[in-house]
Structure formats: structure tokens, C-alpha cells
mmCIF file with all atom_site columns, C-alpha atoms in Angstrom:
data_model
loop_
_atom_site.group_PDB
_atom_site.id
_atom_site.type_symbol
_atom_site.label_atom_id
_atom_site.label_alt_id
_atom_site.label_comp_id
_atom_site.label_asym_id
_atom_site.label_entity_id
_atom_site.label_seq_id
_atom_site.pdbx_PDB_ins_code
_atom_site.Cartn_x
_atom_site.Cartn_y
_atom_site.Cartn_z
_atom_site.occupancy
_atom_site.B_iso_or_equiv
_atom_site.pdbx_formal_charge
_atom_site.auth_seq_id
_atom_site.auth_comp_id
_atom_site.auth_asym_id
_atom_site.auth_atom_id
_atom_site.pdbx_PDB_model_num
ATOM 1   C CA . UNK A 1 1   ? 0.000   0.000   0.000   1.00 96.00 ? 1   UNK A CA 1
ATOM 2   C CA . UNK A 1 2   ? 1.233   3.463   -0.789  1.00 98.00 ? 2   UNK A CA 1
ATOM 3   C CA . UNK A 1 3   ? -0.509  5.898   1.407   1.00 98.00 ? 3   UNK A CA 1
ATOM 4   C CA . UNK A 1 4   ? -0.069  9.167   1.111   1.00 98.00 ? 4   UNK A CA 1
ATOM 5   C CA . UNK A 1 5   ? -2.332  10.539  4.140   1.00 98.00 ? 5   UNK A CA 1
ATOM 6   C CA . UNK A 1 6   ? -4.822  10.037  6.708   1.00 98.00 ? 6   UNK A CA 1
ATOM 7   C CA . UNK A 1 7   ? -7.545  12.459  8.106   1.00 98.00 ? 7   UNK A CA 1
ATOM 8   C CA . UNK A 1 8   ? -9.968  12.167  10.858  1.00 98.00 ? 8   UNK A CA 1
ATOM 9   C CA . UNK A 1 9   ? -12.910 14.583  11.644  1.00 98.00 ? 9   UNK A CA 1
ATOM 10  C CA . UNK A 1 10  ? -14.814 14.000  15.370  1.00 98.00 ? 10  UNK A CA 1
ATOM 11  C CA . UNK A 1 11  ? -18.271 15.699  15.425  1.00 97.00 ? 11  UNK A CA 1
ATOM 12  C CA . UNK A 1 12  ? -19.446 15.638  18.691  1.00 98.00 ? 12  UNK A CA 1
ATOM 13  C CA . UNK A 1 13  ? -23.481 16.724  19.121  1.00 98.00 ? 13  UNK A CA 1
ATOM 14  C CA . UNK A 1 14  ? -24.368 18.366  21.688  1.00 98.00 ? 14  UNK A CA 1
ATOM 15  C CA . UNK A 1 15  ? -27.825 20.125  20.863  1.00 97.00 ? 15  UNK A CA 1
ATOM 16  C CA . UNK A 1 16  ? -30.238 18.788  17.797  1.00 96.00 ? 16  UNK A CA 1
ATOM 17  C CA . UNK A 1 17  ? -33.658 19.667  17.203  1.00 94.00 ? 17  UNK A CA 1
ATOM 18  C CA . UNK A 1 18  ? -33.905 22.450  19.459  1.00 96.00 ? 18  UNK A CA 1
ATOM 19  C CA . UNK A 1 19  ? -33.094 20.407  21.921  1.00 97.00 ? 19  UNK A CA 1
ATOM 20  C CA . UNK A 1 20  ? -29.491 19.303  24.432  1.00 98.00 ? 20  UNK A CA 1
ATOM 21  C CA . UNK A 1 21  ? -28.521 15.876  24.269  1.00 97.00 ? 21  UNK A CA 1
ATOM 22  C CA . UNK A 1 22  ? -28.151 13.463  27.603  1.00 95.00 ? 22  UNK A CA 1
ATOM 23  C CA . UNK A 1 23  ? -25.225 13.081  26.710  1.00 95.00 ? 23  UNK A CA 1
ATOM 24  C CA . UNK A 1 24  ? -23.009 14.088  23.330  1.00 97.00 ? 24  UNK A CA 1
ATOM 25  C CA . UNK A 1 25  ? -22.967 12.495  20.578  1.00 97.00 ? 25  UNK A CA 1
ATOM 26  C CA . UNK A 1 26  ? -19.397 11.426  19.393  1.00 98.00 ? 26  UNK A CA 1
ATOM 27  C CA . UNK A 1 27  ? -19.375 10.618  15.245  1.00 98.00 ? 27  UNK A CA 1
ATOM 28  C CA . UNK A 1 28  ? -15.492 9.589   14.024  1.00 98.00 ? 28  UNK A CA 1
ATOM 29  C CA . UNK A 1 29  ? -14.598 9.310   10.244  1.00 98.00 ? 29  UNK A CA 1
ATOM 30  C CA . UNK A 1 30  ? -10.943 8.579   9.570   1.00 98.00 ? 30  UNK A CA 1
ATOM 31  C CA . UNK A 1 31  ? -10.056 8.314   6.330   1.00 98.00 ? 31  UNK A CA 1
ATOM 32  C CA . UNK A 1 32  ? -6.767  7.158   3.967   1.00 98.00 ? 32  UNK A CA 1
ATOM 33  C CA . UNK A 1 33  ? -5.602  8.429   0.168   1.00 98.00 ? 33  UNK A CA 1
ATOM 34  C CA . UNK A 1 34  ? -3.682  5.791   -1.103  1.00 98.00 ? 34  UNK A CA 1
ATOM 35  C CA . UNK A 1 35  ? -2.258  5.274   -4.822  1.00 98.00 ? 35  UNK A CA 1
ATOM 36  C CA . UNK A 1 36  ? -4.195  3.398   -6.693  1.00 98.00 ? 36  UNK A CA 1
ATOM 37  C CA . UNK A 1 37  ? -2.398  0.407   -7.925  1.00 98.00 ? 37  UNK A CA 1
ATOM 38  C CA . UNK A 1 38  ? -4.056  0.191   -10.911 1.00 98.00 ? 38  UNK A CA 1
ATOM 39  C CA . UNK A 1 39  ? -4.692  3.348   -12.116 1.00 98.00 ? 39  UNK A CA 1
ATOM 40  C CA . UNK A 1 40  ? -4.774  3.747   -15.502 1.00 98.00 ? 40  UNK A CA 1
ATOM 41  C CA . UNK A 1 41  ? -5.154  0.042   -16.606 1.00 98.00 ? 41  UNK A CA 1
ATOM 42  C CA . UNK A 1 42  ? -8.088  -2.661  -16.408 1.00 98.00 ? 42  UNK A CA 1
ATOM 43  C CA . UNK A 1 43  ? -6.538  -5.710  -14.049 1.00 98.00 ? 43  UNK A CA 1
ATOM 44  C CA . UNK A 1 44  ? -8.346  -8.633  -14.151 1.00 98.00 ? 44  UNK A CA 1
ATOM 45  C CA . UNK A 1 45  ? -6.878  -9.965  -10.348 1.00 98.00 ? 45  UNK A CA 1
ATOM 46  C CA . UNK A 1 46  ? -7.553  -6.904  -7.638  1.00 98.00 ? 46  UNK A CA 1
ATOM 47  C CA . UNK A 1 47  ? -6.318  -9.774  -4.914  1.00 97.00 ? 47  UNK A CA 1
ATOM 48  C CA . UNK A 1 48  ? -3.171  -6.947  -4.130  1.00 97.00 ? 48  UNK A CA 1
ATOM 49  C CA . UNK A 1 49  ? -6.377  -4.726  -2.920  1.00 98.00 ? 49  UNK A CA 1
ATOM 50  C CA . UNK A 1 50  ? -7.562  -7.054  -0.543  1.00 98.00 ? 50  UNK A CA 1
ATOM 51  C CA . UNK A 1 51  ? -4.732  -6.930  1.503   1.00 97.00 ? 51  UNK A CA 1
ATOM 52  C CA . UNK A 1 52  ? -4.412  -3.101  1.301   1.00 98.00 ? 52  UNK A CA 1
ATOM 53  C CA . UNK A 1 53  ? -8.054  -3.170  2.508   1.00 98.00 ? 53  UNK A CA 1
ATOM 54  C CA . UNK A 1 54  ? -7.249  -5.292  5.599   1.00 98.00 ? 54  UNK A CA 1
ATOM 55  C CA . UNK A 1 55  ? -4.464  -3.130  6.547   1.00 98.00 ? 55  UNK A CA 1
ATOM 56  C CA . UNK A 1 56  ? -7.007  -0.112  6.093   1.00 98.00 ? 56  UNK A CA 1
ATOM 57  C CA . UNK A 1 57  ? -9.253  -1.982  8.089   1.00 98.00 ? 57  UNK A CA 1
ATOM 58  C CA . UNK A 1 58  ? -7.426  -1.782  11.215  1.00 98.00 ? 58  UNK A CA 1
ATOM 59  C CA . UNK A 1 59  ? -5.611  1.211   10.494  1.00 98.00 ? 59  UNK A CA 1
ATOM 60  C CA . UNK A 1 60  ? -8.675  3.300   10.242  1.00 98.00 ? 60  UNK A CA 1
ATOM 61  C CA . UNK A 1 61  ? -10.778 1.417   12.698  1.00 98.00 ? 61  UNK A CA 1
ATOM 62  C CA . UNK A 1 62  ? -8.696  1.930   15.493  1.00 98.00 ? 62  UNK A CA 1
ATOM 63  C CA . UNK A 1 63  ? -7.651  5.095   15.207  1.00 98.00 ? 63  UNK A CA 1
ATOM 64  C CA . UNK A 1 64  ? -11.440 6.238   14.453  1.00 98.00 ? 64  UNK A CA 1
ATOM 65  C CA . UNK A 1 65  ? -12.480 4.051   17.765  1.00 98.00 ? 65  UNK A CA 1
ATOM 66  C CA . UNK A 1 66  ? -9.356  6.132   19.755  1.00 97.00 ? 66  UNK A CA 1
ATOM 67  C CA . UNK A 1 67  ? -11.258 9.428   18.730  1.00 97.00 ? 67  UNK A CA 1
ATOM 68  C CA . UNK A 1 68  ? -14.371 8.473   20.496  1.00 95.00 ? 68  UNK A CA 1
ATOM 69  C CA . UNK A 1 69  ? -12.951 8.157   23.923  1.00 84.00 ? 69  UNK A CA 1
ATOM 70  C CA . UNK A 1 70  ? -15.766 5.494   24.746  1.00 86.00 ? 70  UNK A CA 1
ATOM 71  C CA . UNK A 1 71  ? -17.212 2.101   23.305  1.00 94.00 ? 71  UNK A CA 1
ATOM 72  C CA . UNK A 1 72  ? -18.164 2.233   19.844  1.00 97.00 ? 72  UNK A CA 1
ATOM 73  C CA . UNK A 1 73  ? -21.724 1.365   18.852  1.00 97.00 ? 73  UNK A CA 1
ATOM 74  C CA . UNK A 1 74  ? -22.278 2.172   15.279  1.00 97.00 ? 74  UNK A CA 1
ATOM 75  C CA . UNK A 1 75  ? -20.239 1.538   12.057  1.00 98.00 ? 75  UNK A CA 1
ATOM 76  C CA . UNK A 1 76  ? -19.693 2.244   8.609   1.00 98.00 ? 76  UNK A CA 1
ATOM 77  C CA . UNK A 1 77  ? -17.170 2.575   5.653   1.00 98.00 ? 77  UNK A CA 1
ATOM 78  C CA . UNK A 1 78  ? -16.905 3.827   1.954   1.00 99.00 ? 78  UNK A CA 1
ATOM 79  C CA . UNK A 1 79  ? -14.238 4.674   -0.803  1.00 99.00 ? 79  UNK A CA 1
ATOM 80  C CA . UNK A 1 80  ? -14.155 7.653   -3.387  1.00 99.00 ? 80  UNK A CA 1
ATOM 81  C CA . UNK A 1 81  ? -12.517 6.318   -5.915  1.00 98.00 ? 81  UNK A CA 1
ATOM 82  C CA . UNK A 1 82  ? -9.868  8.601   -8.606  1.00 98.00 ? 82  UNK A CA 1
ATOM 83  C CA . UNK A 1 83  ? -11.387 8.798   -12.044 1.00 98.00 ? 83  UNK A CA 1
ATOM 84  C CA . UNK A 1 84  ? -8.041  6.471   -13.605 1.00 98.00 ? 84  UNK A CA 1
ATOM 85  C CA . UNK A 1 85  ? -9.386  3.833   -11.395 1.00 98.00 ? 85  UNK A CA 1
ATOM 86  C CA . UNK A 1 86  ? -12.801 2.055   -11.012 1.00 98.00 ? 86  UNK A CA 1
ATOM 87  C CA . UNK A 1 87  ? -15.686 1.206   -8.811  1.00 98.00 ? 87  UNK A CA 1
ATOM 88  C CA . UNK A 1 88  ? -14.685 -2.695  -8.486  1.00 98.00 ? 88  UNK A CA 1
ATOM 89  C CA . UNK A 1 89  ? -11.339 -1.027  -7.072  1.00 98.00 ? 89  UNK A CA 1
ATOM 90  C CA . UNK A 1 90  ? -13.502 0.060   -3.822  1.00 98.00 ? 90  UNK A CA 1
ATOM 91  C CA . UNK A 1 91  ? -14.849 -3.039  -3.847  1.00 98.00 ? 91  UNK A CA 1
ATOM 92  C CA . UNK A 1 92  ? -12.057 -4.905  -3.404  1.00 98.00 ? 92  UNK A CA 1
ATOM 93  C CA . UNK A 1 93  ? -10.777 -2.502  -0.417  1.00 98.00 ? 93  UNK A CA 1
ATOM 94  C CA . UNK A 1 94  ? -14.098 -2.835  0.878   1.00 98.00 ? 94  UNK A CA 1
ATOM 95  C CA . UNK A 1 95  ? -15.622 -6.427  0.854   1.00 98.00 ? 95  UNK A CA 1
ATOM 96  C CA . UNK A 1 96  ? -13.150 -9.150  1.044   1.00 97.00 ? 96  UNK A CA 1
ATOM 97  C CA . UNK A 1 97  ? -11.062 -8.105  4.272   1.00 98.00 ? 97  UNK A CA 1
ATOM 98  C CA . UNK A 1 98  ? -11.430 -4.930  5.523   1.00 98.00 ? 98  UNK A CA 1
ATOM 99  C CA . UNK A 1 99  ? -14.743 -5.850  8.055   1.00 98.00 ? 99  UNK A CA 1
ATOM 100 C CA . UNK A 1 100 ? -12.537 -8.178  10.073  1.00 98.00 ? 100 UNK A CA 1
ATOM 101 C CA . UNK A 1 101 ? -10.337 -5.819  11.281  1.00 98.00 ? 101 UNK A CA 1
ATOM 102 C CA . UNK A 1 102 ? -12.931 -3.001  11.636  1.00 98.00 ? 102 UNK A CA 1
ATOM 103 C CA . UNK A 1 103 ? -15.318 -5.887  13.639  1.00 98.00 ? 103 UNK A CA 1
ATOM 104 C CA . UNK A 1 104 ? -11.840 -6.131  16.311  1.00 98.00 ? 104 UNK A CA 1
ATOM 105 C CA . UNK A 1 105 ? -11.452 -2.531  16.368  1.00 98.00 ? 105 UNK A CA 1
ATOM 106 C CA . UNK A 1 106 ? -15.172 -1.923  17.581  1.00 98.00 ? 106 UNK A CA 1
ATOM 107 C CA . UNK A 1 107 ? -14.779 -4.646  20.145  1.00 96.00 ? 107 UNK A CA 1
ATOM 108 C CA . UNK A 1 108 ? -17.939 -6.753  18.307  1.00 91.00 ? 108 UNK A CA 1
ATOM 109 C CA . UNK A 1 109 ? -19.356 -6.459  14.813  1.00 93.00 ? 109 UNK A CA 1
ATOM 110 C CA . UNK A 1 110 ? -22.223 -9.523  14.329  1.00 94.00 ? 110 UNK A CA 1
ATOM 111 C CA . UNK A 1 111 ? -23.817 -6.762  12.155  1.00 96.00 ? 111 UNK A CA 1
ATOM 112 C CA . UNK A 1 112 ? -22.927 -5.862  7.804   1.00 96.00 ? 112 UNK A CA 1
ATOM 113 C CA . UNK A 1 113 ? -21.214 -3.146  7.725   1.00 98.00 ? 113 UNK A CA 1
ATOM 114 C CA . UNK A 1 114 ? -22.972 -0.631  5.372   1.00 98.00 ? 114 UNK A CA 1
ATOM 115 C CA . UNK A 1 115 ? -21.061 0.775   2.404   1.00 98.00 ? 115 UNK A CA 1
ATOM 116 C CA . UNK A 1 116 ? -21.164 2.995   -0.075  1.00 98.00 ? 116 UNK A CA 1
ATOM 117 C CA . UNK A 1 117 ? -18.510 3.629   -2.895  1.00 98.00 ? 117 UNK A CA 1
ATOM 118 C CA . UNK A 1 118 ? -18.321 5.828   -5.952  1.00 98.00 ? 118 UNK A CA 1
ATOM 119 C CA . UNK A 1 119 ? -15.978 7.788   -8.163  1.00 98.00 ? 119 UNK A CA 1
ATOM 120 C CA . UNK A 1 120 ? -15.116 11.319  -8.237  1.00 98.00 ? 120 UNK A CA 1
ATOM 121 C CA . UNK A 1 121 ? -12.153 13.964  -8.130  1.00 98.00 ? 121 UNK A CA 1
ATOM 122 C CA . UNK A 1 122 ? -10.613 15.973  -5.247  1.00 98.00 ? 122 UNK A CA 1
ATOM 123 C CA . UNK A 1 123 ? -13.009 17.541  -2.814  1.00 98.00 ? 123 UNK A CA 1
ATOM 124 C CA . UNK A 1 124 ? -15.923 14.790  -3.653  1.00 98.00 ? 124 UNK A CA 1
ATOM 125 C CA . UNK A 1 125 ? -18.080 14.463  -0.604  1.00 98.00 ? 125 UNK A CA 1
ATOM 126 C CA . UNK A 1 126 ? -19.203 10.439  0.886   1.00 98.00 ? 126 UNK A CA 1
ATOM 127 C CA . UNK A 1 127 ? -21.862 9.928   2.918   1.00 98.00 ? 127 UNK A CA 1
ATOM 128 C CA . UNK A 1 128 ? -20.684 7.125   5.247   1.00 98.00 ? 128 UNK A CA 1
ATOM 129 C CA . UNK A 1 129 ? -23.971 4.925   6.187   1.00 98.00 ? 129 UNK A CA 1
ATOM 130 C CA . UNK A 1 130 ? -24.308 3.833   9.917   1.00 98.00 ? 130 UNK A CA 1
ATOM 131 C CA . UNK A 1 131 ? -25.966 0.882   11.072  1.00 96.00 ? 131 UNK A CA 1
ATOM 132 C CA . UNK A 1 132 ? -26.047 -0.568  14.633  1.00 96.00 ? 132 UNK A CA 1
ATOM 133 C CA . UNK A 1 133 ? -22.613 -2.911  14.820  1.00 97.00 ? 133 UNK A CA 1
ATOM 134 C CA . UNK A 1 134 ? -24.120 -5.888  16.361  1.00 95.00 ? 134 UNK A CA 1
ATOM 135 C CA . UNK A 1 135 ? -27.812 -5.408  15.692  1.00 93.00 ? 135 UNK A CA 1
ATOM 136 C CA . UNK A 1 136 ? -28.459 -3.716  12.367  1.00 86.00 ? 136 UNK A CA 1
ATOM 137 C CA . UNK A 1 137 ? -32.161 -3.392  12.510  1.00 90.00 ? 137 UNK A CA 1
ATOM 138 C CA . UNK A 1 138 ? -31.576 -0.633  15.633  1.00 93.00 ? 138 UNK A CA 1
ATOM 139 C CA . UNK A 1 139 ? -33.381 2.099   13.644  1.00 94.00 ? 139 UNK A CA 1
ATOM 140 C CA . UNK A 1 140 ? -31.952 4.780   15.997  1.00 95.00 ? 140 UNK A CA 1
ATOM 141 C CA . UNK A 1 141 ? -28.689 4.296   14.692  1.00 96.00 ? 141 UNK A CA 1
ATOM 142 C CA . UNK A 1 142 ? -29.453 4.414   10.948  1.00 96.00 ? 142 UNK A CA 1
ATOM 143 C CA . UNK A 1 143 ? -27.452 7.146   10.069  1.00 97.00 ? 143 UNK A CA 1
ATOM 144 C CA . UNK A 1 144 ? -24.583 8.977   7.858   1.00 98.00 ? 144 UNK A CA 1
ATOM 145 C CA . UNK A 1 145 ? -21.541 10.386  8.240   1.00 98.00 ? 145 UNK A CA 1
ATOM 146 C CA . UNK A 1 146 ? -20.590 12.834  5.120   1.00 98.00 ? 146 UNK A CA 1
ATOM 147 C CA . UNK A 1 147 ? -16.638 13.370  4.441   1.00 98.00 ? 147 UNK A CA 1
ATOM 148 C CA . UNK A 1 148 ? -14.446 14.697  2.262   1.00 98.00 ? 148 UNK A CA 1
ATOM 149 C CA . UNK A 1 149 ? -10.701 15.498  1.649   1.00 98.00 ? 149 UNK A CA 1
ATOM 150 C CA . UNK A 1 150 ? -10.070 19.358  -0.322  1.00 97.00 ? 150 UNK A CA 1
ATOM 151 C CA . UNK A 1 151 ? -7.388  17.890  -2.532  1.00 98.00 ? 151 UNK A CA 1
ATOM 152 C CA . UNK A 1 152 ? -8.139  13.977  -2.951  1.00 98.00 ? 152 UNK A CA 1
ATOM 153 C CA . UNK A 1 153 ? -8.722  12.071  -4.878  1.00 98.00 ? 153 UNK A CA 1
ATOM 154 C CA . UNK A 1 154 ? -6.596  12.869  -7.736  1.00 98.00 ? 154 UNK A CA 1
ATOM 155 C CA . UNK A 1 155 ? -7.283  10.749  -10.761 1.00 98.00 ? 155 UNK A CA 1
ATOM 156 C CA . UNK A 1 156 ? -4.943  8.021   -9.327  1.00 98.00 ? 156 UNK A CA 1
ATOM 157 C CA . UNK A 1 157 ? -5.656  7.828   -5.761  1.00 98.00 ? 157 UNK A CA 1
ATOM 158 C CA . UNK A 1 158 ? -8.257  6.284   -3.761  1.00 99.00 ? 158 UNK A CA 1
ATOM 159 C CA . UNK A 1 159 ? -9.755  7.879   -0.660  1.00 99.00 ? 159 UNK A CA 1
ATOM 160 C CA . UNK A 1 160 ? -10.910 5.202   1.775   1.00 99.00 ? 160 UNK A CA 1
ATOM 161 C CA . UNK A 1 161 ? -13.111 5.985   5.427   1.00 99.00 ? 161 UNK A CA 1
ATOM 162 C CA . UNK A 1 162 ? -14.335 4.039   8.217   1.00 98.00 ? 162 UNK A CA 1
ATOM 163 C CA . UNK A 1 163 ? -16.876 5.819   10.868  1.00 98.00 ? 163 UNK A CA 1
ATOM 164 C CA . UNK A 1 164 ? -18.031 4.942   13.872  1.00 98.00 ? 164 UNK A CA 1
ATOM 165 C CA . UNK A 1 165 ? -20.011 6.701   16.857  1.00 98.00 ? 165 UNK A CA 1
ATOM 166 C CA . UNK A 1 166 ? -20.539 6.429   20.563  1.00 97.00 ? 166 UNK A CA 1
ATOM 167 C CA . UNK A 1 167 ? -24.583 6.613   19.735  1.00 96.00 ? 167 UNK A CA 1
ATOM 168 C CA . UNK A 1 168 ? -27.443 6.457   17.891  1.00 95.00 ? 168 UNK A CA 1
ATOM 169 C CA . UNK A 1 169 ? -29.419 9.238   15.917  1.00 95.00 ? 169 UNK A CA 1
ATOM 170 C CA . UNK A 1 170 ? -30.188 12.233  18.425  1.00 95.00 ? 170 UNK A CA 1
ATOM 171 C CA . UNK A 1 171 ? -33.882 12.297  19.974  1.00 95.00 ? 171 UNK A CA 1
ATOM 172 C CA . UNK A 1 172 ? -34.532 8.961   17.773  1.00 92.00 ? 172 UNK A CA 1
ATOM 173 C CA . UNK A 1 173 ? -38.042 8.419   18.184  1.00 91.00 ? 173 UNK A CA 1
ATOM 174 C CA . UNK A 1 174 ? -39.717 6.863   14.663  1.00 90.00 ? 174 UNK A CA 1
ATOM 175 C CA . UNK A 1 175 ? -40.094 3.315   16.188  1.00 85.00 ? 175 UNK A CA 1
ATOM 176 C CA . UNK A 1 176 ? -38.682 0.136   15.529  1.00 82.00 ? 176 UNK A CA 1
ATOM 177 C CA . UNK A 1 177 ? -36.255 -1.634  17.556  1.00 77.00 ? 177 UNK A CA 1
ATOM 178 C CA . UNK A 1 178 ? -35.082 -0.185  20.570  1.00 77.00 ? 178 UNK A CA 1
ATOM 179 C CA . UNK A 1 179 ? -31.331 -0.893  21.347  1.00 77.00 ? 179 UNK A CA 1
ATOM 180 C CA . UNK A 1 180 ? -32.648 -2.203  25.119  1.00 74.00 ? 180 UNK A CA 1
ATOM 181 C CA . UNK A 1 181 ? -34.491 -4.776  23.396  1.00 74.00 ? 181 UNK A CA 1
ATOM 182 C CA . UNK A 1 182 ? -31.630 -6.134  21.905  1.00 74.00 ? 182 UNK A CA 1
ATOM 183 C CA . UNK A 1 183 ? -28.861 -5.854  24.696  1.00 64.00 ? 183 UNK A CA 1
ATOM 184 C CA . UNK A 1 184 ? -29.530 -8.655  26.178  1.00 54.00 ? 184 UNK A CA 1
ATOM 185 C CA . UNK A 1 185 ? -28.938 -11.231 23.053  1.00 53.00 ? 185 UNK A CA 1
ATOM 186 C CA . UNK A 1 186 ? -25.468 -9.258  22.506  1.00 50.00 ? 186 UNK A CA 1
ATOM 187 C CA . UNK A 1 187 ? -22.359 -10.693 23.626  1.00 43.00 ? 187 UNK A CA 1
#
């Protein structure tokens, strides 16, 4: 992996909806630019990726999980890909091995981890989906995390984020499950 940088952003909530918070919310998106290996050129084997996207995996997971300064309950991850590159290039970052890694940074993981990938030039904005980590049909923590880098990707890079969060949605209240109806099935 070549990387050329890492960013992290911490929102922390405090007020929403007119309203303070119980406690703040912490959201953490750390993302990496890396080269793109192939760049340029159709490859019929991205196998190099997957191990780029492990390293990624616990890379960004725990140093988004060290920005939260408490137990991480949501989780999410997504790629911008460089226009010289190509969608199945986040995929292979992505699916194969990062979630292992991001699972043992979050201490837990029995949920997917939502994605989202697409291509675009420096400055292009991701929304990050959130689910639950261990229960993902905890409709207080469906949620997004939008980030960007100013200057990445250029045409040969690849911009690749993990998010997490201390929390679900602020004032969640459309119904569903409720986290404390799951707690007791999580390990």
C-alpha cells in the first residue's frame, strides 16, 4: 500500500432539534488516500487490494475508535474512488477483508457493515452509512456520516473511510427496535 495521508474529523453533538442531548454524541470518520495500484489500466486480479483493505481496516478502525474516547456502537465505511481507477477497485478494499479488522477494532461487529462507494475527483463528498454494529435493525442508529478530503482524490488515488459513533441518531423516536431490546442477546 502506498498511502499518502490520513484524516480524521470528530463531530461531537451536543444540541439537535432544538433540543441538548443526555449526553453528546461522538461521530469519528478517519479516512486514507492511497495510490491506486491500478490506475490507468483494467486488471483482471484486484487480490493486491484485498490486503491493502485489511491493513485499512485496522488502520482506520482503530484510530477512528481512539477518537471516540468510549465504546463504539455504530459503524460504517466507503471509498471515493480517482477517475483512472474504477468502482470494483472500492470493492475490493471494501468487501473481502477490511470488516474483520474493523469488527476487532469496535470490540464486536455480528452486524454488515454498510457501504457505499463511488468515483469522483478531489473535494468529492461520501456519505458514510451507519448501522447498529451488532444489531443492524436498531433504527436509531441508521445514520450517515458525510466526508471529504479538499485535494483527494486525484485521478490516481483512492480515498478510503471508516466511521463509527458512541450513539445512535439524536432524539430517535420513529419506532422500531429499541437498542434495550436487543442488549440482552449481545455478547
Amino acid at each position: 500500500m502506498e498511502l499518502v495521508r490520513i484524516r480524521a474529523i470528530v463531530d461531537v453533538v451536543y444540541e439537535e432539534g432544538f433540543r441538548q442531548l443526555a449526553k453528546p454524541l461522538r461521530r469519528v470518520a478517519a479516512g486514507a488516500v492511497i495510490k491506486n495500484p491500478f490506475a490507468g489500466r483494467y486488471v483482471e486480479d484486484l487480490s493486491e487490494l484485498y490486503e491493502t483493505g485489511a491493513e485499512l481496516g485496522k488502520l482506520l478502525g482503530e484510530t477512528a475508535v481512539a477518537q471516540l474516547k468510549g465504546e463504539a456502537q455504530s459503524y460504517g465505511k466507503a471509498a471515493i474512488v480517482g477517475m483512472d481507477g474504477e468502482l470494483e477497485h472500492a470493492a475490493a478494499l471494501l468487501h473481502p477483508t477490511l470488516g474483520a479488522p474493523l469488527r476487532a477494532a469496535v470490540g464486536g461487529g455480528g452486524a454488515i457493515i454498510p457501504s457505499a462507494k463511488k468515483m469522483g475527483g478531489p473535494g468529492a463528498t461520501i456519505d458514510v452509512p451507519l448501522h447498529h454494529k451488532d444489531e443492524m435493525y436498531v433504527r436509531s442508529h441508521f445514520d450517515a456520516l458525510a466526508f471529504r478530503i479538499d485535494d483527494a482524490p486525484a485521478p490516481e488515488e483512492i480515498v478510503v473511510i471508516v466511521a463509527v459513533t458512541d450513539g445512535g441518531r439524536p432524539h430517535a423516536r420513529v419506532g422500531g427496535l429499541q437498542l434495550s431490546d436487543t442488549e440482552d442477546k449481545m455478547v
